[in-house]
CSV table of C-alpha atoms in Angstrom, one decimal:
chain,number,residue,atom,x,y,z
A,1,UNK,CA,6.1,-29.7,-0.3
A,2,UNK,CA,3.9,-26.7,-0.6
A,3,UNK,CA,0.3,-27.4,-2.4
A,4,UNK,CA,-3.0,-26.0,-3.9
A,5,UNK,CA,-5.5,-28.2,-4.1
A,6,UNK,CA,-8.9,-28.3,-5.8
A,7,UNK,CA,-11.5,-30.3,-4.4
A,8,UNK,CA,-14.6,-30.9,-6.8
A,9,UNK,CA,-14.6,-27.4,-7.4
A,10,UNK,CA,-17.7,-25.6,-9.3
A,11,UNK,CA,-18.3,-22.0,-10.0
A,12,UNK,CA,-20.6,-20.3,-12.5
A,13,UNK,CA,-20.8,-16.8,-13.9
A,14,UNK,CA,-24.8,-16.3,-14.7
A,15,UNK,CA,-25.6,-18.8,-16.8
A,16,UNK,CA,-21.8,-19.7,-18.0
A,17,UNK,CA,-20.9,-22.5,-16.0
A,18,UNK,CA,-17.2,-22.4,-15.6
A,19,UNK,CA,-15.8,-25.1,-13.8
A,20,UNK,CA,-18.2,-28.4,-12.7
A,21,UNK,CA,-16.5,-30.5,-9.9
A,22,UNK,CA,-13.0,-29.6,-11.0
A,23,UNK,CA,-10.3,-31.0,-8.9
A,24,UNK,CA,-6.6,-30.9,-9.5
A,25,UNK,CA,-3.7,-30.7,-7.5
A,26,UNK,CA,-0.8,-28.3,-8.2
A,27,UNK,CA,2.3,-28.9,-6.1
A,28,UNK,CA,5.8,-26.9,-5.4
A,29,UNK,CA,8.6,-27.4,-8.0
A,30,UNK,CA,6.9,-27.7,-10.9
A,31,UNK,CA,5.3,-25.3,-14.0
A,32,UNK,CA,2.1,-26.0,-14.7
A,33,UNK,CA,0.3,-24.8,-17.8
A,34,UNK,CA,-3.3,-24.1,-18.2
A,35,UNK,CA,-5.0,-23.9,-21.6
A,36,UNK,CA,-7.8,-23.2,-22.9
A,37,UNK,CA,-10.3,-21.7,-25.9
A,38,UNK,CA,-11.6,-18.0,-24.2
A,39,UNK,CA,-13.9,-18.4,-21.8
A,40,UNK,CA,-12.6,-21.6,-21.0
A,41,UNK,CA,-11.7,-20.4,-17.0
A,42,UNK,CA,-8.2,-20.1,-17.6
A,43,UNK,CA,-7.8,-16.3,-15.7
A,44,UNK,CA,-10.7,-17.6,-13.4
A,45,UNK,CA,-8.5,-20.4,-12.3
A,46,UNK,CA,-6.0,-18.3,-11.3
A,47,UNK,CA,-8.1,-16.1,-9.5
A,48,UNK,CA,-10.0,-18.8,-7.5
A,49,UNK,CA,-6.3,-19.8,-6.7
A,50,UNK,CA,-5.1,-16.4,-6.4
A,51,UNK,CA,-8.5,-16.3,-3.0
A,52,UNK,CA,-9.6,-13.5,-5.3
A,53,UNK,CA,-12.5,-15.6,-6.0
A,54,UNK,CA,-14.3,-18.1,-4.2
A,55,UNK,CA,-16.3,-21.4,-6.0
A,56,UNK,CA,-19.8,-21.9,-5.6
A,57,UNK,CA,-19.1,-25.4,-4.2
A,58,UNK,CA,-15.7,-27.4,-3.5
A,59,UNK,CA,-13.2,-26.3,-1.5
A,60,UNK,CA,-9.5,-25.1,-2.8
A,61,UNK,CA,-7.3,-26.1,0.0
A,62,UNK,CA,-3.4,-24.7,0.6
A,63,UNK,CA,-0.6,-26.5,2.1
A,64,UNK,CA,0.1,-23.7,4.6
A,65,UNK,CA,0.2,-19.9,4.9
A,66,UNK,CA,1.3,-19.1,1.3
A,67,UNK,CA,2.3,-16.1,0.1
A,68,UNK,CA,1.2,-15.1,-4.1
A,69,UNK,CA,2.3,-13.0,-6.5
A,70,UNK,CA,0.5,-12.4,-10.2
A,71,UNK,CA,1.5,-11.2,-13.3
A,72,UNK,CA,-2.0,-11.0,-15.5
A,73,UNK,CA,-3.6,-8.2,-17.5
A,74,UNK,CA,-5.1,-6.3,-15.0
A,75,UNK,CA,-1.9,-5.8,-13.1
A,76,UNK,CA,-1.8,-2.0,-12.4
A,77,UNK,CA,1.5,-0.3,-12.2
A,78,UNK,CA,2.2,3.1,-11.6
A,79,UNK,CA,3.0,5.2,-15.2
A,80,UNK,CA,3.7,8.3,-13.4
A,81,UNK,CA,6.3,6.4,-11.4
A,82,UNK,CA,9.8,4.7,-12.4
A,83,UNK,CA,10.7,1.7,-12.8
A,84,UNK,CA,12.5,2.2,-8.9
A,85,UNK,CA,9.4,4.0,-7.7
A,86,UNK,CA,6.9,1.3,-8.4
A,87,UNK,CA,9.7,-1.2,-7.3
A,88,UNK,CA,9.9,-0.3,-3.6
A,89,UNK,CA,6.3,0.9,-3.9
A,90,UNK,CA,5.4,-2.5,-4.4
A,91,UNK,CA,7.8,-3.8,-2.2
A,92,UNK,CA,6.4,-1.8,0.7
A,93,UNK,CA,3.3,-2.8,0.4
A,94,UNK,CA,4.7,-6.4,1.7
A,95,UNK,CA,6.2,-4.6,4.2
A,96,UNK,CA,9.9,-4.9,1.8
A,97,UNK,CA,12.7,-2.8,1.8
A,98,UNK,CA,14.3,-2.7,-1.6
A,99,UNK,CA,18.1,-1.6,-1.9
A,100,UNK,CA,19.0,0.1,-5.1
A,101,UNK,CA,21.3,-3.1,-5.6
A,102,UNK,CA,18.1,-5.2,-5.0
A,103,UNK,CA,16.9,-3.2,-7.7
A,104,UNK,CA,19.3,-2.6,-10.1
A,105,UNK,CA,19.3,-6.8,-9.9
A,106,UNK,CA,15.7,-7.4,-10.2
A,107,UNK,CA,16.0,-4.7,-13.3
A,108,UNK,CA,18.8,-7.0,-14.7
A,109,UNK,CA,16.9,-10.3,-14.2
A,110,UNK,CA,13.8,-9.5,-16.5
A,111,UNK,CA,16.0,-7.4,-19.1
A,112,UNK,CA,15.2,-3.7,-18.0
A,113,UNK,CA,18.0,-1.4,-18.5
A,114,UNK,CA,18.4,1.0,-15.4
A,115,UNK,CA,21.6,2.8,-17.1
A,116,UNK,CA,19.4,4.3,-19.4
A,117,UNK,CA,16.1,4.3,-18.0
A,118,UNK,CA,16.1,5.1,-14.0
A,119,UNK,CA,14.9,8.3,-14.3
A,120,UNK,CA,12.5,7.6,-17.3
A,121,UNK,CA,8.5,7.3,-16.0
A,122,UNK,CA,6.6,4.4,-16.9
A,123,UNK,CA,4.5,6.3,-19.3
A,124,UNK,CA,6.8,6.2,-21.6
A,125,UNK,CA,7.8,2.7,-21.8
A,126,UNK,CA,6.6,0.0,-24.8
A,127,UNK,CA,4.1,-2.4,-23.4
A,128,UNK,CA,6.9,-5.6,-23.5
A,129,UNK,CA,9.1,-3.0,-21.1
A,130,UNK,CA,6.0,-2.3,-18.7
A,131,UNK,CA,5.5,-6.5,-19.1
A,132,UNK,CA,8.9,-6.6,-17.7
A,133,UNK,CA,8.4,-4.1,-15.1
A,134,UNK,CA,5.1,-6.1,-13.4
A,135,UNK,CA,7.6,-9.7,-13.5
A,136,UNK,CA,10.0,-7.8,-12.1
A,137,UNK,CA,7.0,-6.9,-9.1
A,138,UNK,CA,6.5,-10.8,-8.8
A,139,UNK,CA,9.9,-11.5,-8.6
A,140,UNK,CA,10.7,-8.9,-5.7
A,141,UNK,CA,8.0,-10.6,-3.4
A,142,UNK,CA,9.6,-13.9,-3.2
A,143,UNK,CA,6.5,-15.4,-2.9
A,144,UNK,CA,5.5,-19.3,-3.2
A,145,UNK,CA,2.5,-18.9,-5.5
A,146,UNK,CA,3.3,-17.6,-9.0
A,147,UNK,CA,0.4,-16.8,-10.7
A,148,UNK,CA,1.0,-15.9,-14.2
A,149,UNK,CA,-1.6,-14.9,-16.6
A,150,UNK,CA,-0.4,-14.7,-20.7
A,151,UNK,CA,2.8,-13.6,-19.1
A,152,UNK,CA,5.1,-13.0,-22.0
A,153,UNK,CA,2.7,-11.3,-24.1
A,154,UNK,CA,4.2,-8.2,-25.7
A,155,UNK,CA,7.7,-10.0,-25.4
A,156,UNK,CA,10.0,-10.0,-27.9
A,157,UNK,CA,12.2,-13.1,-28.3
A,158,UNK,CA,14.7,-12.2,-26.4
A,159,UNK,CA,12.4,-10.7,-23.3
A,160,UNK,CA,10.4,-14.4,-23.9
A,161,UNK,CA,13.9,-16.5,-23.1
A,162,UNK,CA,14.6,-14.5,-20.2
A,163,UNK,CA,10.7,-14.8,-18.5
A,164,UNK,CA,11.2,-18.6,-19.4
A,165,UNK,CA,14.1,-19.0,-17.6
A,166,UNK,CA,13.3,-17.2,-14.7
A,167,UNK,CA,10.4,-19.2,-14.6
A,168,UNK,CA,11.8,-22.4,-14.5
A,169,UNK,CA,14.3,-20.9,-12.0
A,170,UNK,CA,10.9,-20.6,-9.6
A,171,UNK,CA,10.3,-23.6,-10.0
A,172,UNK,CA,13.6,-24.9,-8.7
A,173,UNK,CA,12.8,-23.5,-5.3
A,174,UNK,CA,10.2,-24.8,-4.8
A,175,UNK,CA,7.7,-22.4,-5.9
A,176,UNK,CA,3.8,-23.4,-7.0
A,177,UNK,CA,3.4,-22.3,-10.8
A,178,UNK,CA,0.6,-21.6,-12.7
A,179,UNK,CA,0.9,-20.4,-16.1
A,180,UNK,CA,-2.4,-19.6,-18.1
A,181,UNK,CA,-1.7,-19.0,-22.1
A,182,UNK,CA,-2.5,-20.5,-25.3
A,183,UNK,CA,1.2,-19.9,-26.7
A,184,UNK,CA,3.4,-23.0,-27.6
A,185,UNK,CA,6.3,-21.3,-26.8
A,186,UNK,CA,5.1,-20.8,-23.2
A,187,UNK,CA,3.6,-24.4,-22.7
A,188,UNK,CA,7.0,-25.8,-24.0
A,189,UNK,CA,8.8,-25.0,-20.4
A,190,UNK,CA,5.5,-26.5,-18.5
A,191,UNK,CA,6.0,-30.0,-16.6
A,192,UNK,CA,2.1,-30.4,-17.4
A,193,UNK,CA,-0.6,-28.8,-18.9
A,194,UNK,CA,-4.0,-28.8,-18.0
A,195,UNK,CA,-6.4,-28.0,-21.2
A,196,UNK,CA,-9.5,-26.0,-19.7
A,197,UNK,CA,-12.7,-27.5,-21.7
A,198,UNK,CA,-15.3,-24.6,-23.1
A,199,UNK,CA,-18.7,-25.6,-20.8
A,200,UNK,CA,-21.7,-24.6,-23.0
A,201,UNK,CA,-24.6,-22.0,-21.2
A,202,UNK,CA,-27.1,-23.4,-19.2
């Protein structure tokens, strides 16, 4: 079973400490949700996770050679690209080859209509369509860490159900989820949820 594991892990921004010998244990097959007040650490959990950052002591330890994916805010897509473009774009870049079935399915899979939009660029979609663009990035990667940061903000109720189900469909094979957000809706489908407390400054 694949595994991230946090070992008495501590990190602090300035004088904001963060985390202070934080250890958890997030395994394969199951959605776990992190919640928080802001500032509690719940994007800065899924960066340390994510080896964009590192902790100022503890060690986060991984099962094996694991491959990650994110959705978060700072996820840039390409606006003067389509949907396609930044598909295979994307893809590429993990050395992918996308077919324009591949495509046409991943569009399906997180509610994009193709018919109408293939040759539309991103510019001009609503920010739930470009939400459903970047899941649709994860989702091409096949990866085994799904990092997922307020992932159905911008959703509508319908684009909501569909991200919920293709997140616990992850989860069924096996993938490691973490799922930062504050929204009910979202912590509903989570196995467990890990509620980030607010450290005051030192």
């Amino acid at each position: 079973m694949n595994k991230i594991i946090f070992d008495k892990v501590s990190l602090t921004f300035g004088t904001q400490e963060i985390f202070s010998n934080f250890s958890a244990e997030f395994a394969g097959g199951k959605i776990f949700g992190i919640s928080g007040q802001n500032g509690a650490g719940k994007s800065t959990l899924l960066k340390l996770a994510g080896k964009i950052l590192k902790p100022d002591s503890g060690k986060i330890n991984f099962s094996t050679d694991l491959k990650i994916a994110a959705v978060t805010p700072e996820m840039k897509i390409y606006e003067a690209l389509t949907v396609e473009e930044n598909l295979k774009f994307f893809a590429k870049l993990r050395n992918k080859n996308l077919s324009t079935e591949n495509i046409f399915e991943l569009s399906r899979r997180v509610g994009l209509n193709l018919e109408k939009f293939l040759k539309v660029q991103v510019a001009n979609f609503s920010t739930g369509m470009k939400q459903r663009l970047k899941f649709a990035i994860l989702l091409s990667v096949e990866a085994e860490i799904w990092l997922l940061d307020e992932p159905t903000s911008n959703l509508d109720f319908e684009g909501k159900k569909i991200f919920h189900t293709e997140i616990q469909r992850g989860a069924k094979f096996d993938k490691i989820i973490l799922l930062a957000s504050n929204d009910s809706v979202d912590l509903e489908i989570c196995d467990e949820v890990i509620n980030l407390p607010l450290h005051k400054k030192s």
